[in-house]
Amino acid sequence: MPNPKGNSDNLNPYETDREEPLTANLSFRVSEKMKEEVKAQDDPPEFCREAIQEKLDRSKGK
């Protein structure tokens, strides 16, 4: 029996305007201070993605 309070929009596939869809998760440990500084950013997940991508780009350029 379906949930009468359910939202059928959740069943639709997620669409993105990115070059590559964000389908994978990544977890890592940080210090409490670092966590608070990241959480203070306007968009913490995007901040982390950009920082990781920047570092990856730099390491490719070596």
PDB file of N, CA, C and O in Angstrom:
ATOM      1  N   MET A   1       0.842  -1.178   0.000  1.00  0.00           N
ATOM      2  CA  MET A   1       0.000   0.000   0.000  1.00  0.00           C
ATOM      3  C   MET A   1       0.890   1.245   0.000  1.00  0.00           C
ATOM      4  O   MET A   1       1.782   1.377   0.835  1.00  0.00           O
ATOM      5  N   PRO A   2       0.676   2.180  -0.925  1.00  0.00           N
ATOM      6  CA  PRO A   2       1.522   3.379  -0.980  1.00  0.00           C
ATOM      7  C   PRO A   2       1.268   4.305   0.204  1.00  0.00           C
ATOM      8  O   PRO A   2       0.192   4.306   0.791  1.00  0.00           O
ATOM      9  N   ASN A   3       2.287   5.060   0.519  1.00  0.00           N
ATOM     10  CA  ASN A   3       2.199   6.035   1.603  1.00  0.00           C
ATOM     11  C   ASN A   3       1.345   7.212   1.129  1.00  0.00           C
ATOM     12  O   ASN A   3       1.704   7.893   0.166  1.00  0.00           O
ATOM     13  N   PRO A   4       0.217   7.508   1.774  1.00  0.00           N
ATOM     14  CA  PRO A   4      -0.639   8.608   1.325  1.00  0.00           C
ATOM     15  C   PRO A   4       0.021   9.979   1.470  1.00  0.00           C
ATOM     16  O   PRO A   4      -0.371  10.926   0.817  1.00  0.00           O
ATOM     17  N   LYS A   5       1.046  10.063   2.310  1.00  0.00           N
ATOM     18  CA  LYS A   5       1.753  11.335   2.490  1.00  0.00           C
ATOM     19  C   LYS A   5       3.029  11.391   1.670  1.00  0.00           C
ATOM     20  O   LYS A   5       3.801  12.322   1.786  1.00  0.00           O
ATOM     21  N   GLY A   6       3.269  10.382   0.837  1.00  0.00           N
ATOM     22  CA  GLY A   6       4.481  10.328   0.033  1.00  0.00           C
ATOM     23  C   GLY A   6       4.491  11.371  -1.068  1.00  0.00           C
ATOM     24  O   GLY A   6       3.462  11.931  -1.450  1.00  0.00           O
ATOM     25  N   ASN A   7       5.664  11.648  -1.580  1.00  0.00           N
ATOM     26  CA  ASN A   7       5.830  12.626  -2.647  1.00  0.00           C
ATOM     27  C   ASN A   7       6.277  11.888  -3.897  1.00  0.00           C
ATOM     28  O   ASN A   7       7.388  11.368  -3.949  1.00  0.00           O
ATOM     29  N   SER A   8       5.446  11.841  -4.909  1.00  0.00           N
ATOM     30  CA  SER A   8       5.778  11.102  -6.123  1.00  0.00           C
ATOM     31  C   SER A   8       6.927  11.743  -6.900  1.00  0.00           C
ATOM     32  O   SER A   8       7.532  11.107  -7.756  1.00  0.00           O
ATOM     33  N   ASP A   9       7.245  13.004  -6.619  1.00  0.00           N
ATOM     34  CA  ASP A   9       8.372  13.660  -7.293  1.00  0.00           C
ATOM     35  C   ASP A   9       9.691  12.987  -6.940  1.00  0.00           C
ATOM     36  O   ASP A   9      10.660  13.078  -7.688  1.00  0.00           O
ATOM     37  N   ASN A  10       9.755  12.327  -5.784  1.00  0.00           N
ATOM     38  CA  ASN A  10      10.979  11.645  -5.375  1.00  0.00           C
ATOM     39  C   ASN A  10      11.287  10.453  -6.269  1.00  0.00           C
ATOM     40  O   ASN A  10      12.404   9.960  -6.278  1.00  0.00           O
ATOM     41  N   LEU A  11      10.319   9.975  -7.005  1.00  0.00           N
ATOM     42  CA  LEU A  11      10.518   8.817  -7.876  1.00  0.00           C
ATOM     43  C   LEU A  11      11.112   9.205  -9.228  1.00  0.00           C
ATOM     44  O   LEU A  11      11.589   8.342  -9.960  1.00  0.00           O
ATOM     45  N   ASN A  12      11.059  10.485  -9.555  1.00  0.00           N
ATOM     46  CA  ASN A  12      11.612  10.944 -10.834  1.00  0.00           C
ATOM     47  C   ASN A  12      13.126  10.936 -10.787  1.00  0.00           C
ATOM     48  O   ASN A  12      13.725  11.233  -9.753  1.00  0.00           O
ATOM     49  N   PRO A  13      13.790  10.609 -11.915  1.00  0.00           N
ATOM     50  CA  PRO A  13      15.259  10.624 -11.919  1.00  0.00           C
ATOM     51  C   PRO A  13      15.795  12.031 -11.676  1.00  0.00           C
ATOM     52  O   PRO A  13      15.210  13.017 -12.116  1.00  0.00           O
ATOM     53  N   TYR A  14      16.919  12.089 -10.980  1.00  0.00           N
ATOM     54  CA  TYR A  14      17.561  13.362 -10.664  1.00  0.00           C
ATOM     55  C   TYR A  14      18.284  13.879 -11.902  1.00  0.00           C
ATOM     56  O   TYR A  14      18.998  13.138 -12.568  1.00  0.00           O
ATOM     57  N   GLU A  15      18.081  15.151 -12.242  1.00  0.00           N
ATOM     58  CA  GLU A  15      18.753  15.749 -13.394  1.00  0.00           C
ATOM     59  C   GLU A  15      19.723  16.816 -12.908  1.00  0.00           C
ATOM     60  O   GLU A  15      19.468  17.506 -11.937  1.00  0.00           O
ATOM     61  N   THR A  16      20.850  16.929 -13.616  1.00  0.00           N
ATOM     62  CA  THR A  16      21.868  17.895 -13.236  1.00  0.00           C
ATOM     63  C   THR A  16      22.382  18.616 -14.472  1.00  0.00           C
ATOM     64  O   THR A  16      22.272  18.105 -15.586  1.00  0.00           O
ATOM     65  N   ASP A  17      22.930  19.803 -14.272  1.00  0.00           N
ATOM     66  CA  ASP A  17      23.510  20.553 -15.392  1.00  0.00           C
ATOM     67  C   ASP A  17      25.033  20.445 -15.381  1.00  0.00           C
ATOM     68  O   ASP A  17      25.714  21.158 -16.096  1.00  0.00           O
ATOM     69  N   ARG A  18      25.568  19.532 -14.596  1.00  0.00           N
ATOM     70  CA  ARG A  18      27.013  19.320 -14.517  1.00  0.00           C
ATOM     71  C   ARG A  18      27.496  18.475 -15.692  1.00  0.00           C
ATOM     72  O   ARG A  18      26.727  17.729 -16.277  1.00  0.00           O
ATOM     73  N   GLU A  19      28.794  18.579 -15.999  1.00  0.00           N
ATOM     74  CA  GLU A  19      29.388  17.745 -17.033  1.00  0.00           C
ATOM     75  C   GLU A  19      29.290  16.273 -16.657  1.00  0.00           C
ATOM     76  O   GLU A  19      28.981  15.432 -17.492  1.00  0.00           O
ATOM     77  N   GLU A  20      29.589  15.976 -15.402  1.00  0.00           N
ATOM     78  CA  GLU A  20      29.501  14.613 -14.888  1.00  0.00           C
ATOM     79  C   GLU A  20      28.562  14.620 -13.683  1.00  0.00           C
ATOM     80  O   GLU A  20      28.718  15.440 -12.793  1.00  0.00           O
ATOM     81  N   PRO A  21      27.609  13.706 -13.642  1.00  0.00           N
ATOM     82  CA  PRO A  21      26.715  13.673 -12.481  1.00  0.00           C
ATOM     83  C   PRO A  21      27.449  13.249 -11.216  1.00  0.00           C
ATOM     84  O   PRO A  21      28.424  12.497 -11.272  1.00  0.00           O
ATOM     85  N   LEU A  22      26.987  13.737 -10.090  1.00  0.00           N
ATOM     86  CA  LEU A  22      27.592  13.416  -8.796  1.00  0.00           C
ATOM     87  C   LEU A  22      26.884  12.180  -8.237  1.00  0.00           C
ATOM     88  O   LEU A  22      25.868  12.287  -7.561  1.00  0.00           O
ATOM     89  N   THR A  23      27.440  11.011  -8.531  1.00  0.00           N
ATOM     90  CA  THR A  23      26.783   9.767  -8.138  1.00  0.00           C
ATOM     91  C   THR A  23      27.516   9.028  -7.026  1.00  0.00           C
ATOM     92  O   THR A  23      26.952   8.136  -6.419  1.00  0.00           O
ATOM     93  N   ALA A  24      28.749   9.391  -6.730  1.00  0.00           N
ATOM     94  CA  ALA A  24      29.545   8.666  -5.732  1.00  0.00           C
ATOM     95  C   ALA A  24      29.679   9.498  -4.456  1.00  0.00           C
ATOM     96  O   ALA A  24      29.612  10.725  -4.482  1.00  0.00           O
ATOM     97  N   ASN A  25      29.868   8.804  -3.346  1.00  0.00           N
ATOM     98  CA  ASN A  25      30.116   9.459  -2.057  1.00  0.00           C
ATOM     99  C   ASN A  25      31.563   9.255  -1.651  1.00  0.00           C
ATOM    100  O   ASN A  25      32.165   8.234  -1.970  1.00  0.00           O
ATOM    101  N   LEU A  26      32.100  10.223  -0.913  1.00  0.00           N
ATOM    102  CA  LEU A  26      33.463  10.155  -0.419  1.00  0.00           C
ATOM    103  C   LEU A  26      33.455  10.635   1.027  1.00  0.00           C
ATOM    104  O   LEU A  26      32.925  11.697   1.321  1.00  0.00           O
ATOM    105  N   SER A  27      34.038   9.853   1.914  1.00  0.00           N
ATOM    106  CA  SER A  27      34.099  10.227   3.331  1.00  0.00           C
ATOM    107  C   SER A  27      35.550  10.236   3.785  1.00  0.00           C
ATOM    108  O   SER A  27      36.333   9.371   3.393  1.00  0.00           O
ATOM    109  N   PHE A  28      35.897  11.206   4.617  1.00  0.00           N
ATOM    110  CA  PHE A  28      37.247  11.266   5.181  1.00  0.00           C
ATOM    111  C   PHE A  28      37.192  12.025   6.491  1.00  0.00           C
ATOM    112  O   PHE A  28      36.269  12.771   6.767  1.00  0.00           O
ATOM    113  N   ARG A  29      38.197  11.805   7.303  1.00  0.00           N
ATOM    114  CA  ARG A  29      38.258  12.434   8.625  1.00  0.00           C
ATOM    115  C   ARG A  29      39.001  13.762   8.561  1.00  0.00           C
ATOM    116  O   ARG A  29      39.968  13.906   7.826  1.00  0.00           O
ATOM    117  N   VAL A  30      38.518  14.717   9.344  1.00  0.00           N
ATOM    118  CA  VAL A  30      39.154  16.035   9.458  1.00  0.00           C
ATOM    119  C   VAL A  30      39.137  16.432  10.932  1.00  0.00           C
ATOM    120  O   VAL A  30      38.417  15.843  11.737  1.00  0.00           O
ATOM    121  N   SER A  31      39.924  17.438  11.259  1.00  0.00           N
ATOM    122  CA  SER A  31      39.913  17.940  12.635  1.00  0.00           C
ATOM    123  C   SER A  31      38.612  18.712  12.874  1.00  0.00           C
ATOM    124  O   SER A  31      37.935  19.141  11.932  1.00  0.00           O
ATOM    125  N   GLU A  32      38.275  18.894  14.122  1.00  0.00           N
ATOM    126  CA  GLU A  32      37.055  19.627  14.471  1.00  0.00           C
ATOM    127  C   GLU A  32      37.128  21.065  13.960  1.00  0.00           C
ATOM    128  O   GLU A  32      36.141  21.610  13.460  1.00  0.00           O
ATOM    129  N   LYS A  33      38.316  21.676  14.059  1.00  0.00           N
ATOM    130  CA  LYS A  33      38.499  23.052  13.586  1.00  0.00           C
ATOM    131  C   LYS A  33      38.271  23.137  12.077  1.00  0.00           C
ATOM    132  O   LYS A  33      37.587  24.043  11.597  1.00  0.00           O
ATOM    133  N   MET A  34      38.828  22.173  11.329  1.00  0.00           N
ATOM    134  CA  MET A  34      38.671  22.175   9.884  1.00  0.00           C
ATOM    135  C   MET A  34      37.190  21.986   9.520  1.00  0.00           C
ATOM    136  O   MET A  34      36.673  22.657   8.620  1.00  0.00           O
ATOM    137  N   LYS A  35      36.513  21.112  10.225  1.00  0.00           N
ATOM    138  CA  LYS A  35      35.092  20.870   9.964  1.00  0.00           C
ATOM    139  C   LYS A  35      34.287  22.146  10.155  1.00  0.00           C
ATOM    140  O   LYS A  35      33.429  22.487   9.323  1.00  0.00           O
ATOM    141  N   GLU A  36      34.542  22.858  11.222  1.00  0.00           N
ATOM    142  CA  GLU A  36      33.810  24.095  11.498  1.00  0.00           C
ATOM    143  C   GLU A  36      34.082  25.147  10.430  1.00  0.00           C
ATOM    144  O   GLU A  36      33.176  25.879  10.029  1.00  0.00           O
ATOM    145  N   GLU A  37      35.334  25.241   9.970  1.00  0.00           N
ATOM    146  CA  GLU A  37      35.673  26.222   8.933  1.00  0.00           C
ATOM    147  C   GLU A  37      34.981  25.889   7.618  1.00  0.00           C
ATOM    148  O   GLU A  37      34.509  26.785   6.909  1.00  0.00           O
ATOM    149  N   VAL A  38      34.913  24.613   7.285  1.00  0.00           N
ATOM    150  CA  VAL A  38      34.230  24.208   6.051  1.00  0.00           C
ATOM    151  C   VAL A  38      32.736  24.476   6.176  1.00  0.00           C
ATOM    152  O   VAL A  38      32.104  24.997   5.262  1.00  0.00           O
ATOM    153  N   LYS A  39      32.150  24.120   7.313  1.00  0.00           N
ATOM    154  CA  LYS A  39      30.713  24.333   7.522  1.00  0.00           C
ATOM    155  C   LYS A  39      30.348  25.809   7.486  1.00  0.00           C
ATOM    156  O   LYS A  39      29.200  26.159   7.213  1.00  0.00           O
ATOM    157  N   ALA A  40      31.303  26.706   7.754  1.00  0.00           N
ATOM    158  CA  ALA A  40      31.040  28.143   7.746  1.00  0.00           C
ATOM    159  C   ALA A  40      30.967  28.701   6.328  1.00  0.00           C
ATOM    160  O   ALA A  40      30.537  29.842   6.141  1.00  0.00           O
ATOM    161  N   GLN A  41      31.346  27.925   5.326  1.00  0.00           N
ATOM    162  CA  GLN A  41      31.298  28.369   3.931  1.00  0.00           C
ATOM    163  C   GLN A  41      29.839  28.460   3.466  1.00  0.00           C
ATOM    164  O   GLN A  41      28.956  27.830   4.032  1.00  0.00           O
ATOM    165  N   ASP A  42      29.601  29.233   2.404  1.00  0.00           N
ATOM    166  CA  ASP A  42      28.246  29.387   1.872  1.00  0.00           C
ATOM    167  C   ASP A  42      27.665  28.056   1.408  1.00  0.00           C
ATOM    168  O   ASP A  42      26.514  27.754   1.663  1.00  0.00           O
ATOM    169  N   ASP A  43      28.456  27.268   0.685  1.00  0.00           N
ATOM    170  CA  ASP A  43      28.014  25.975   0.157  1.00  0.00           C
ATOM    171  C   ASP A  43      29.103  24.947   0.456  1.00  0.00           C
ATOM    172  O   ASP A  43      29.960  24.685  -0.379  1.00  0.00           O
ATOM    173  N   PRO A  44      29.106  24.374   1.661  1.00  0.00           N
ATOM    174  CA  PRO A  44      30.188  23.470   2.077  1.00  0.00           C
ATOM    175  C   PRO A  44      30.469  22.315   1.120  1.00  0.00           C
ATOM    176  O   PRO A  44      31.634  22.069   0.805  1.00  0.00           O
ATOM    177  N   PRO A  45      29.462  21.606   0.602  1.00  0.00           N
ATOM    178  CA  PRO A  45      29.782  20.503  -0.313  1.00  0.00           C
ATOM    179  C   PRO A  45      30.491  20.973  -1.590  1.00  0.00           C
ATOM    180  O   PRO A  45      31.464  20.368  -2.035  1.00  0.00           O
ATOM    181  N   GLU A  46      30.017  22.079  -2.146  1.00  0.00           N
ATOM    182  CA  GLU A  46      30.645  22.587  -3.368  1.00  0.00           C
ATOM    183  C   GLU A  46      32.048  23.113  -3.068  1.00  0.00           C
ATOM    184  O   GLU A  46      32.966  22.959  -3.875  1.00  0.00           O
ATOM    185  N   PHE A  47      32.230  23.724  -1.910  1.00  0.00           N
ATOM    186  CA  PHE A  47      33.551  24.197  -1.495  1.00  0.00           C
ATOM    187  C   PHE A  47      34.541  23.033  -1.464  1.00  0.00           C
ATOM    188  O   PHE A  47      35.645  23.130  -1.984  1.00  0.00           O
ATOM    189  N   CYS A  48      34.128  21.911  -0.886  1.00  0.00           N
ATOM    190  CA  CYS A  48      34.998  20.725  -0.808  1.00  0.00           C
ATOM    191  C   CYS A  48      35.275  20.157  -2.191  1.00  0.00           C
ATOM    192  O   CYS A  48      36.407  19.784  -2.507  1.00  0.00           O
ATOM    193  N   ARG A  49      34.247  20.079  -3.033  1.00  0.00           N
ATOM    194  CA  ARG A  49      34.454  19.557  -4.390  1.00  0.00           C
ATOM    195  C   ARG A  49      35.457  20.413  -5.156  1.00  0.00           C
ATOM    196  O   ARG A  49      36.352  19.908  -5.833  1.00  0.00           O
ATOM    197  N   GLU A  50      35.301  21.732  -5.063  1.00  0.00           N
ATOM    198  CA  GLU A  50      36.211  22.636  -5.777  1.00  0.00           C
ATOM    199  C   GLU A  50      37.635  22.519  -5.237  1.00  0.00           C
ATOM    200  O   GLU A  50      38.593  22.536  -6.011  1.00  0.00           O
ATOM    201  N   ALA A  51      37.788  22.411  -3.920  1.00  0.00           N
ATOM    202  CA  ALA A  51      39.121  22.295  -3.328  1.00  0.00           C
ATOM    203  C   ALA A  51      39.802  21.001  -3.758  1.00  0.00           C
ATOM    204  O   ALA A  51      40.986  21.002  -4.115  1.00  0.00           O
ATOM    205  N   ILE A  52      39.053  19.913  -3.769  1.00  0.00           N
ATOM    206  CA  ILE A  52      39.627  18.626  -4.194  1.00  0.00           C
ATOM    207  C   ILE A  52      39.990  18.679  -5.668  1.00  0.00           C
ATOM    208  O   ILE A  52      41.072  18.236  -6.065  1.00  0.00           O
ATOM    209  N   GLN A  53      39.112  19.234  -6.497  1.00  0.00           N
ATOM    210  CA  GLN A  53      39.392  19.312  -7.928  1.00  0.00           C
ATOM    211  C   GLN A  53      40.607  20.194  -8.200  1.00  0.00           C
ATOM    212  O   GLN A  53      41.440  19.877  -9.041  1.00  0.00           O
ATOM    213  N   GLU A  54      40.728  21.302  -7.471  1.00  0.00           N
ATOM    214  CA  GLU A  54      41.879  22.196  -7.631  1.00  0.00           C
ATOM    215  C   GLU A  54      43.180  21.452  -7.316  1.00  0.00           C
ATOM    216  O   GLU A  54      44.162  21.553  -8.051  1.00  0.00           O
ATOM    217  N   LYS A  55      43.191  20.704  -6.244  1.00  0.00           N
ATOM    218  CA  LYS A  55      44.374  19.938  -5.856  1.00  0.00           C
ATOM    219  C   LYS A  55      44.679  18.846  -6.888  1.00  0.00           C
ATOM    220  O   LYS A  55      45.840  18.628  -7.242  1.00  0.00           O
ATOM    221  N   LEU A  56      43.663  18.180  -7.397  1.00  0.00           N
ATOM    222  CA  LEU A  56      43.864  17.154  -8.427  1.00  0.00           C
ATOM    223  C   LEU A  56      44.448  17.774  -9.696  1.00  0.00           C
ATOM    224  O   LEU A  56      45.356  17.199 -10.313  1.00  0.00           O
ATOM    225  N   ASP A  57      43.942  18.939 -10.087  1.00  0.00           N
ATOM    226  CA  ASP A  57      44.446  19.617 -11.277  1.00  0.00           C
ATOM    227  C   ASP A  57      45.918  20.007 -11.099  1.00  0.00           C
ATOM    228  O   ASP A  57      46.713  19.883 -12.021  1.00  0.00           O
ATOM    229  N   ARG A  58      46.261  20.497  -9.897  1.00  0.00           N
ATOM    230  CA  ARG A  58      47.650  20.869  -9.627  1.00  0.00           C
ATOM    231  C   ARG A  58      48.576  19.670  -9.675  1.00  0.00           C
ATOM    232  O   ARG A  58      49.681  19.751 -10.194  1.00  0.00           O
ATOM    233  N   SER A  59      48.129  18.547  -9.143  1.00  0.00           N
ATOM    234  CA  SER A  59      48.989  17.363  -9.141  1.00  0.00           C
ATOM    235  C   SER A  59      49.149  16.774 -10.532  1.00  0.00           C
ATOM    236  O   SER A  59      50.177  16.161 -10.822  1.00  0.00           O
ATOM    237  N   LYS A  60      48.177  16.977 -11.410  1.00  0.00           N
ATOM    238  CA  LYS A  60      48.306  16.519 -12.799  1.00  0.00           C
ATOM    239  C   LYS A  60      49.306  17.370 -13.554  1.00  0.00           C
ATOM    240  O   LYS A  60      49.988  16.899 -14.441  1.00  0.00           O
ATOM    241  N   GLY A  61      49.385  18.650 -13.204  1.00  0.00           N
ATOM    242  CA  GLY A  61      50.254  19.594 -13.900  1.00  0.00           C
ATOM    243  C   GLY A  61      51.718  19.469 -13.539  1.00  0.00           C
ATOM    244  O   GLY A  61      52.576  20.092 -14.145  1.00  0.00           O
ATOM    245  N   LYS A  62      52.066  18.649 -12.566  1.00  0.00           N
ATOM    246  CA  LYS A  62      53.473  18.502 -12.138  1.00  0.00           C
ATOM    247  C   LYS A  62      54.290  17.792 -13.162  1.00  0.00           C
ATOM    248  O   LYS A  62      53.945  16.987 -13.898  1.00  0.00           O
TER     249      LYS A  62
END
